[in-house]
Amino acid sequence: MSLEEVLDLLVRNVTEVMGLKACAIRLFYPSNRTLELVASFGLSEEYIRKGPVDVDSSIAESMKGNIITIYNVADDPRLQYPEAAIEEGIVSLGSIPLTLKERVIGVMRIYTATARNFSEDELNFAEALAEMGAIAIQNARIHEGLQKDFDRTVALYAAEMKG
């Protein structure tokens, strides 16, 4: 199963099991300080393409390793695109850091269509799944690096055999 398939399954299952409107996973790219979407379920194409998500403007506390919840997106200044969220029908959200070895590599966002105070159990569940997602991402990156090394070694060996 590819990383894309694993992450798609994760966001779909989180949405369905928690009774959410949607779920998304965004990874942090230090070069431009953005959070890039890698998987989502339940969000419209219009919302997904609303613009770049700036790590310093969009619930920045999550990138410090904190779980952040917002009861009403219309009233909270921490959102970068509150109008887009309202148009999408998002009322409440949770932002859960994706952490590897105490380093935040991105966030998992959970969205509801009605006002909701997430319970501690719900947040613990989401955090556990976010950790699994982070591990899957790390494993995929390791595998990709090993595959490139293997391919390069095979190509060098083939070139030597011809020469």
XYZ file of C-alpha atoms in Angstrom:
163
model
C 0.000 0.000 0.000
C 1.425 3.403 -0.980
C 1.796 6.330 1.394
C -0.977 8.157 -0.463
C -3.319 5.201 0.034
C -2.440 4.952 3.747
C -3.036 8.662 4.359
C -6.284 8.638 2.342
C -7.499 5.701 4.422
C -6.481 7.506 7.616
C -8.370 10.746 6.859
C -11.448 8.819 5.681
C -11.529 6.617 8.785
C -10.962 9.508 11.194
C -13.843 11.383 9.552
C -16.210 8.424 9.686
C -15.312 7.095 13.150
C -15.404 10.532 14.818
C -18.530 11.671 12.961
C -16.773 14.650 11.389
C -17.445 16.760 8.318
C -13.872 16.325 7.104
C -10.238 15.608 7.907
C -7.001 16.750 6.273
C -3.284 16.152 6.682
C -0.826 18.903 5.848
C 2.966 18.589 5.937
C 5.345 21.384 6.875
C 7.733 22.655 4.197
C 10.426 24.806 5.871
C 11.663 26.299 2.577
C 8.510 28.403 2.160
C 7.040 27.956 5.687
C 3.818 26.444 4.374
C 1.639 23.484 5.232
C 1.029 21.483 2.054
C -2.002 19.240 1.737
C -1.127 15.551 1.312
C -4.502 13.938 2.104
C -8.078 15.017 2.736
C -11.565 13.615 2.977
C -14.838 15.540 2.989
C -13.493 18.881 1.717
C -14.488 20.526 -1.566
C -11.946 21.212 -4.302
C -12.665 24.916 -3.857
C -11.715 24.794 -0.169
C -8.637 22.675 -0.839
C -7.433 25.249 -3.399
C -8.179 28.335 -1.275
C -4.525 29.349 -1.232
C -1.230 28.537 0.455
C -1.485 27.725 4.151
C 1.168 29.764 5.923
C 2.535 28.038 9.015
C 2.777 31.326 10.932
C -0.764 32.471 10.053
C -2.814 29.310 10.403
C -3.168 28.017 13.958
C 0.576 28.377 14.525
C 0.434 26.841 18.017
C -0.033 23.397 16.467
C 3.451 23.630 14.989
C 4.775 23.997 18.543
C 3.349 20.570 19.376
C 0.043 21.702 20.891
C -3.399 20.361 20.073
C -5.616 23.350 19.313
C -9.395 23.325 19.123
C -11.605 26.085 17.812
C -15.270 26.001 18.792
C -16.428 28.594 16.263
C -14.232 29.403 13.269
C -16.220 32.593 12.613
C -15.040 34.087 15.913
C -11.403 32.997 16.018
C -8.502 35.122 14.713
C -6.114 32.145 14.476
C -7.549 30.986 11.147
C -5.848 32.179 7.980
C -8.947 31.686 5.814
C -12.020 32.081 8.069
C -14.318 33.143 5.200
C -13.403 30.038 3.192
C -14.033 27.850 6.245
C -17.464 29.413 6.788
C -18.363 28.997 3.099
C -17.245 25.350 3.327
C -19.669 24.806 6.213
C -16.962 24.317 8.833
C -17.989 25.422 12.319
C -15.493 23.794 14.699
C -12.054 22.318 14.150
C -9.159 20.628 15.831
C -5.530 20.930 14.780
C -3.382 18.014 15.908
C 0.394 18.093 15.376
C 2.094 15.279 13.455
C 5.164 14.616 15.549
C 8.264 12.496 14.951
C 10.888 12.301 17.684
C 9.581 15.537 19.258
C 9.739 17.356 15.903
C 6.506 18.577 14.333
C 6.356 17.630 10.645
C 2.804 18.791 9.955
C -0.756 18.762 11.222
C -3.917 16.742 11.015
C -6.994 18.957 10.958
C -10.420 17.668 11.919
C -13.521 19.662 10.928
C -17.166 19.628 12.027
C -20.291 21.107 10.433
C -21.835 21.908 13.840
C -20.385 23.567 16.924
C -18.490 20.962 18.939
C -16.311 20.833 21.996
C -14.046 17.861 21.353
C -13.776 15.534 24.343
C -10.433 14.526 25.794
C -11.033 10.977 24.518
C -11.700 12.277 20.991
C -8.538 14.357 21.017
C -6.482 11.460 22.400
C -7.856 9.216 19.649
C -7.074 11.799 16.952
C -3.589 12.326 18.397
C -2.872 8.573 18.355
C -3.925 8.365 14.698
C -1.863 11.461 13.851
C 1.168 9.732 15.390
C 0.523 6.673 13.220
C 0.273 8.949 10.181
C 3.602 10.586 11.060
C 5.254 7.166 11.356
C 3.797 6.104 7.992
C 5.200 9.273 6.420
C 8.629 8.648 7.936
C 8.636 5.015 6.785
C 7.626 6.026 3.259
C 10.433 8.581 3.121
C 12.953 5.986 4.293
C 11.674 3.483 1.741
C 11.841 6.083 -1.030
C 15.453 6.896 -0.122
C 16.405 3.232 -0.075
C 14.712 2.672 -3.444
C 16.659 5.566 -4.987
C 19.931 4.195 -3.581
C 19.102 0.730 -4.922
C 18.201 2.062 -8.373
C 21.398 4.132 -8.499
C 23.524 1.114 -7.483
C 21.870 -1.107 -10.106
C 22.421 1.561 -12.801
C 26.107 1.924 -11.846
C 26.586 -1.839 -11.868
C 24.857 -2.139 -15.267
C 27.058 0.643 -16.662
C 30.210 -1.117 -15.386
C 29.137 -4.414 -16.913
C 28.664 -2.746 -20.306
C 31.937 -0.857 -20.120
